[in-house]
PDB file of C-alpha atoms in Angstrom:
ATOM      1  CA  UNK W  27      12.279   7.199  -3.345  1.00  0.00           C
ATOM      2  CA  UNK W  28       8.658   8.297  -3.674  1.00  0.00           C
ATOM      3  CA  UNK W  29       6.648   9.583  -0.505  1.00  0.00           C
ATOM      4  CA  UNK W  30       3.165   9.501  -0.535  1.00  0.00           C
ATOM      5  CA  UNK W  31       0.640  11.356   1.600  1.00  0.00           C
ATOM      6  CA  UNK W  32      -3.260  12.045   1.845  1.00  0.00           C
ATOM      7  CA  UNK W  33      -5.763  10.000   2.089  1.00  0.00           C
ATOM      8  CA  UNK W  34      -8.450  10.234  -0.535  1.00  0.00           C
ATOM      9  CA  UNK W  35     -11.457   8.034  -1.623  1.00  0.00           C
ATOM     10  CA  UNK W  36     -12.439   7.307  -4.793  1.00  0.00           C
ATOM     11  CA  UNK W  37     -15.152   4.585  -6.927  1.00  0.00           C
ATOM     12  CA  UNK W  38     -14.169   1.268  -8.484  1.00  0.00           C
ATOM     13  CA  UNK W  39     -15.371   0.777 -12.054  1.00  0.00           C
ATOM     14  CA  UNK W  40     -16.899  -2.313 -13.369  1.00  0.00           C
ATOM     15  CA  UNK W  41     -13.186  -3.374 -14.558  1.00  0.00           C
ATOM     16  CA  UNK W  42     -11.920  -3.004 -11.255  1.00  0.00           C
ATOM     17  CA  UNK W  43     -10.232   0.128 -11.675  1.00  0.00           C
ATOM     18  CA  UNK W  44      -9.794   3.138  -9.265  1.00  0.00           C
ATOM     19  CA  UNK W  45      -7.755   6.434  -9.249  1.00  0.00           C
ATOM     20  CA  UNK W  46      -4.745   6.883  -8.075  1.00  0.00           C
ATOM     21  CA  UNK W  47      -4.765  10.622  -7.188  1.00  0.00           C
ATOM     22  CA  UNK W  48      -2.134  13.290  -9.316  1.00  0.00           C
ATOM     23  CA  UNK W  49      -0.295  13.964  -5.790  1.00  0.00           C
ATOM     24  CA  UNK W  50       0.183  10.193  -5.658  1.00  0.00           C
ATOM     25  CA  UNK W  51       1.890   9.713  -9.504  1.00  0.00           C
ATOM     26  CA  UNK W  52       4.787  12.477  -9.130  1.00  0.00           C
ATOM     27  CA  UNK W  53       7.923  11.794  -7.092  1.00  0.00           C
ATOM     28  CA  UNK W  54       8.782  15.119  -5.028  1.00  0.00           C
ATOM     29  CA  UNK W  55      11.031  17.023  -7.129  1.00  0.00           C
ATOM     30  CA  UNK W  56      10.417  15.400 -10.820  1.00  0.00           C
ATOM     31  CA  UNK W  57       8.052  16.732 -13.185  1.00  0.00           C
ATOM     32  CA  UNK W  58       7.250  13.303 -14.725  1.00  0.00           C
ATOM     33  CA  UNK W  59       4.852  11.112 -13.571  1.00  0.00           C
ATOM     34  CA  UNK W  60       4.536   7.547 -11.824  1.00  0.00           C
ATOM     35  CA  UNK W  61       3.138   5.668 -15.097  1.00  0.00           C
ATOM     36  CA  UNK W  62       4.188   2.507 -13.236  1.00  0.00           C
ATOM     37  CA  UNK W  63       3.202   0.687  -9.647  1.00  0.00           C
ATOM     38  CA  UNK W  64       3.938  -2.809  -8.191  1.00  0.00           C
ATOM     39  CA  UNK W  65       1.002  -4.041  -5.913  1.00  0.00           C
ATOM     40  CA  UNK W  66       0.937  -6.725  -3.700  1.00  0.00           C
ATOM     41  CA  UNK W  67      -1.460  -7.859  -0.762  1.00  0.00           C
ATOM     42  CA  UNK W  68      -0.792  -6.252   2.213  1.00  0.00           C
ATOM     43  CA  UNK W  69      -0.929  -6.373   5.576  1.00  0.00           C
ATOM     44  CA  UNK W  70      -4.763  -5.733   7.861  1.00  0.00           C
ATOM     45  CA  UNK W  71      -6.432  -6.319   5.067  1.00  0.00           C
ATOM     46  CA  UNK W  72      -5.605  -4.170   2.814  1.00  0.00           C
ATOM     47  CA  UNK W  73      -3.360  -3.695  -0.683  1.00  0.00           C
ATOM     48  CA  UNK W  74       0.112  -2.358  -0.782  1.00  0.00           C
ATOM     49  CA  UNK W  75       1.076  -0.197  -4.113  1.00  0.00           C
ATOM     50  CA  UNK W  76       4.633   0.818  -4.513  1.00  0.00           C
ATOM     51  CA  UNK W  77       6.491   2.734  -6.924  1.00  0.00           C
ATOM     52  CA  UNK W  78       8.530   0.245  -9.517  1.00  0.00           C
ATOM     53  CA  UNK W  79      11.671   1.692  -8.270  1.00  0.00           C
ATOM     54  CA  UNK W  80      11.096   1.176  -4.693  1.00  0.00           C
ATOM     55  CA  UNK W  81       9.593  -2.239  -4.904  1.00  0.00           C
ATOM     56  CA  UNK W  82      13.206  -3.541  -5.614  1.00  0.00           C
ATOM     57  CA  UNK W  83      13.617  -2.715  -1.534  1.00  0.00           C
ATOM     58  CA  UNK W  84      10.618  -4.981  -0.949  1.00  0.00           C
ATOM     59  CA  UNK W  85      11.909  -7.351  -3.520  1.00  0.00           C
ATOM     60  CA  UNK W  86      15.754  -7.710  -1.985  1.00  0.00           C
ATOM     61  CA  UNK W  87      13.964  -8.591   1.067  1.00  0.00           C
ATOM     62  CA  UNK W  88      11.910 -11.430  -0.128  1.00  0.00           C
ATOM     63  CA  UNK W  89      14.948 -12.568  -2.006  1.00  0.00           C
ATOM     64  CA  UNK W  90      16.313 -13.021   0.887  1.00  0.00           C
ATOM     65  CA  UNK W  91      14.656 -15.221   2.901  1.00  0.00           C
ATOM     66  CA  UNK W  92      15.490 -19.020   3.366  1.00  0.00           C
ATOM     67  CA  UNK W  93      13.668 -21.798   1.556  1.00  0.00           C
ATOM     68  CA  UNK W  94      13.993 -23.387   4.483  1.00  0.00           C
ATOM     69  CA  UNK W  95      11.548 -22.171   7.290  1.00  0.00           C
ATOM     70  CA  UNK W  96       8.440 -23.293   6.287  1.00  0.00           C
ATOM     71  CA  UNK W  97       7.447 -19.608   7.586  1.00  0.00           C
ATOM     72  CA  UNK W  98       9.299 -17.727   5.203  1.00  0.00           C
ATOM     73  CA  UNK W  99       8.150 -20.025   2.704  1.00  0.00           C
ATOM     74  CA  UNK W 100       4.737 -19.578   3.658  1.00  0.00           C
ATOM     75  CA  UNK W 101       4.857 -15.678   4.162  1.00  0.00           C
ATOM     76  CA  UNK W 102       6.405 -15.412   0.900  1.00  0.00           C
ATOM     77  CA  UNK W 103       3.783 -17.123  -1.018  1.00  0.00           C
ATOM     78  CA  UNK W 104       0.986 -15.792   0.293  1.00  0.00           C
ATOM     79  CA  UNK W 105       2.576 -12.098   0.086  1.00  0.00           C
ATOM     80  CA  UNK W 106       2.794 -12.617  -3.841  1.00  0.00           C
ATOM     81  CA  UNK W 107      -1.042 -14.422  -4.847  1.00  0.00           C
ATOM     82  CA  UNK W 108      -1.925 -11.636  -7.080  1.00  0.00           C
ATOM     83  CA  UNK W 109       1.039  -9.157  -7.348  1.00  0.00           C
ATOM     84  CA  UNK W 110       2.137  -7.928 -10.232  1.00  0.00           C
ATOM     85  CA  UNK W 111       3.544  -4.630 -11.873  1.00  0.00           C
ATOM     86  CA  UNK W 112       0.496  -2.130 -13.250  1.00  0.00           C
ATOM     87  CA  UNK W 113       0.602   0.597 -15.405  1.00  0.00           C
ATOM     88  CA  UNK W 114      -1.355   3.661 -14.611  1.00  0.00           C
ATOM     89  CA  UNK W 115      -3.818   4.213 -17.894  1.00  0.00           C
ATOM     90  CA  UNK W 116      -4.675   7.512 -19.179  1.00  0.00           C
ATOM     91  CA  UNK W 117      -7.314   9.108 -16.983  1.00  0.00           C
ATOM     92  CA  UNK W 118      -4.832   8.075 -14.038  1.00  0.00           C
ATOM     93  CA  UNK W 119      -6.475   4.132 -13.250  1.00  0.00           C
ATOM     94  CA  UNK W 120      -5.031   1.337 -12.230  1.00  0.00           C
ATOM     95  CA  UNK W 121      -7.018  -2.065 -12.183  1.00  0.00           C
ATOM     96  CA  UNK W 122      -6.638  -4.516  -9.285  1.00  0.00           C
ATOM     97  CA  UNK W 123      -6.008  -8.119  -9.488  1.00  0.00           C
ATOM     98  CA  UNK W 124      -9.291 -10.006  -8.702  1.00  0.00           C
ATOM     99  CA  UNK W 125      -7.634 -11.680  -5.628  1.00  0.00           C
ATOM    100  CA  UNK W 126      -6.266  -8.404  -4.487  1.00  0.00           C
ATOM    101  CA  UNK W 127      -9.819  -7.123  -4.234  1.00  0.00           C
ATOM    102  CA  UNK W 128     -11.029 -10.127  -2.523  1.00  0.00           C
ATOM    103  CA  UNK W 129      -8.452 -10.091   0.111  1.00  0.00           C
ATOM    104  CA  UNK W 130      -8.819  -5.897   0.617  1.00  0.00           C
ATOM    105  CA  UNK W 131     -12.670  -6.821   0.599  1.00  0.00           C
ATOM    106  CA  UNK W 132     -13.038  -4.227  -1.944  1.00  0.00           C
ATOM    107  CA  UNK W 133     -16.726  -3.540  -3.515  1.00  0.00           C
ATOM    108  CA  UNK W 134     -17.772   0.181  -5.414  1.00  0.00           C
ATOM    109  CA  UNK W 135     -15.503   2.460  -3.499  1.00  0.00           C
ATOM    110  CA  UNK W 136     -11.662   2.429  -2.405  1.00  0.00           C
ATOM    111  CA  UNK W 137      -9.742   4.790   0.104  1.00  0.00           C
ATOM    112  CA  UNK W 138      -6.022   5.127  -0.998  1.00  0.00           C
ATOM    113  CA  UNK W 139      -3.413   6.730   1.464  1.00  0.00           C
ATOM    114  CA  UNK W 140       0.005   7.427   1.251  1.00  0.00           C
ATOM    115  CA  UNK W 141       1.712   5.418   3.693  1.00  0.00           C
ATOM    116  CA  UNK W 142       5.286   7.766   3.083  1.00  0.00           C
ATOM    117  CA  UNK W 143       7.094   5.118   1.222  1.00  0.00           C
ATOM    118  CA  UNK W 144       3.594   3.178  -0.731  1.00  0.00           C
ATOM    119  CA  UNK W 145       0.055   3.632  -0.795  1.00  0.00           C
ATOM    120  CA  UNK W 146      -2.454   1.641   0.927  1.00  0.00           C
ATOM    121  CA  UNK W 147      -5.503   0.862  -0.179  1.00  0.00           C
ATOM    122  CA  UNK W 148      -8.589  -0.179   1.680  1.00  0.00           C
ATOM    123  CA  UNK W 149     -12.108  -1.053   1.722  1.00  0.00           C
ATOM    124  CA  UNK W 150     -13.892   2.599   3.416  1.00  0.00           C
ATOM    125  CA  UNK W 151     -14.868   0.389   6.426  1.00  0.00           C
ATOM    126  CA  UNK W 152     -11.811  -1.547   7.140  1.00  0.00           C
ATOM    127  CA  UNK W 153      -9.850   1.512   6.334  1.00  0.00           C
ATOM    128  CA  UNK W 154     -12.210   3.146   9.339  1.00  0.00           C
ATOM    129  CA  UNK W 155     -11.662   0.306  11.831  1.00  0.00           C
ATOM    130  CA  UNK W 156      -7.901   0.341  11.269  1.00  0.00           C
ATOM    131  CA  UNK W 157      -7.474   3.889  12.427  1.00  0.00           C
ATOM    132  CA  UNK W 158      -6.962   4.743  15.983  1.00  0.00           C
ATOM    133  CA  UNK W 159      -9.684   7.744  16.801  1.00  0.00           C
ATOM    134  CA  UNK W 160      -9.071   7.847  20.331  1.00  0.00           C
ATOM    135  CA  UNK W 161      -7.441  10.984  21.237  1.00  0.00           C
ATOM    136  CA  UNK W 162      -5.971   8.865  24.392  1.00  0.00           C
ATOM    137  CA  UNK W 163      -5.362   6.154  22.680  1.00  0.00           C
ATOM    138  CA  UNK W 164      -3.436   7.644  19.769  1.00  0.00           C
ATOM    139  CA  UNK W 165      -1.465   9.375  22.615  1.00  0.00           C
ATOM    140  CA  UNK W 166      -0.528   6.077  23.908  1.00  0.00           C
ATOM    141  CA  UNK W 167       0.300   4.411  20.844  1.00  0.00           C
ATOM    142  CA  UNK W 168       1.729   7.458  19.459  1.00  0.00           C
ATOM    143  CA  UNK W 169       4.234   7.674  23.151  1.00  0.00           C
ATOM    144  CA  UNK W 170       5.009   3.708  22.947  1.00  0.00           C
ATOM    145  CA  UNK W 171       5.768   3.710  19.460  1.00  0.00           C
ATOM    146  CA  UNK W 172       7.618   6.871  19.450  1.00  0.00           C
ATOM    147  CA  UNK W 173       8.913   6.070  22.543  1.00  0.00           C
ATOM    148  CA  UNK W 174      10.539   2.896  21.393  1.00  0.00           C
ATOM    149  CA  UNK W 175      12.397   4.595  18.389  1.00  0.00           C
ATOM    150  CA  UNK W 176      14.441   7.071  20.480  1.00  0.00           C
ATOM    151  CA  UNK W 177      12.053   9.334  21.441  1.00  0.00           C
ATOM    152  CA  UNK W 178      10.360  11.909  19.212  1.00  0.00           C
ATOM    153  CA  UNK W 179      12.036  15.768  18.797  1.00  0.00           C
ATOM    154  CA  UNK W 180       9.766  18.690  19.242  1.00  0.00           C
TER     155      UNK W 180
END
């Protein structure tokens, strides 16, 4: 499984292409490079880019959801309007689907970070209102959602 961390802005050409940066293609403890990503939209607005072999996690899941629910139907459907695998070109681009970029609101400049198990990436202001700067209120959220997972070791 790839982790990814850092957070690290970078331009969109006129073909809709941005880096993805070198400590985002390796997988910790390979030599060899991501050359392949599966992006989807994802969730606050932004788009979700996984390595190919753990989209099959992502994948398993949608498989698995009932026709029947007209929410999982739904959900489903609007998770996959413009995913698709990419392949990460020479000088380290990848291009995003025109709908993708519409839905991440993306214009001249993109901020990818590693989300441990994909990359995110976001428009430099929704990526900004998304955070939590609040020293007290990243305590709080930091103490509920730790908080409801067990309870974080020191």
């Amino acid at each position: 499984m790839a982790t990814f961390l850092g957070t690290e802005t970078y331009a969109i050409d006129d073909k809709s292409r941005v880096v993805v940066p070198a400590g985002m293609r390796r997988i910790r403890g390979t030599k060899a490079p991501l050359t392949r990503f599966v992006m989807m939209r994802g969730l606050d607005g932004c788009v979700w880019l996984y390595a190919e072999e753990d989209w099959t996690r992502l994948e398993d899941l949608l498989q698995r959801l009932s026709t029947g629910p007209r929410e999982h139907r739904a959900f489903a459907r609007t998770a996959l309007v413009g995913a698709g695998k990419v392949a990460v070109d020479g000088q380290g681009r990848i291009t995003i689907t025109p709908s993708l970029m519409g839905h991440a609101g993306l214009g001249r400049e993109a901020v990818l970070h590693g989300q441990v198990g994909r990359i995110e990436i976001w428009s430099p202001e929704r990526f900004q209102s998304a955070l939590v700067t609040g020293s007290n209120e990243y305590d709080a959220l930091a103490e509920k959602v730790l908080g409801q997972q067990g309870g974080a070791k020191e």
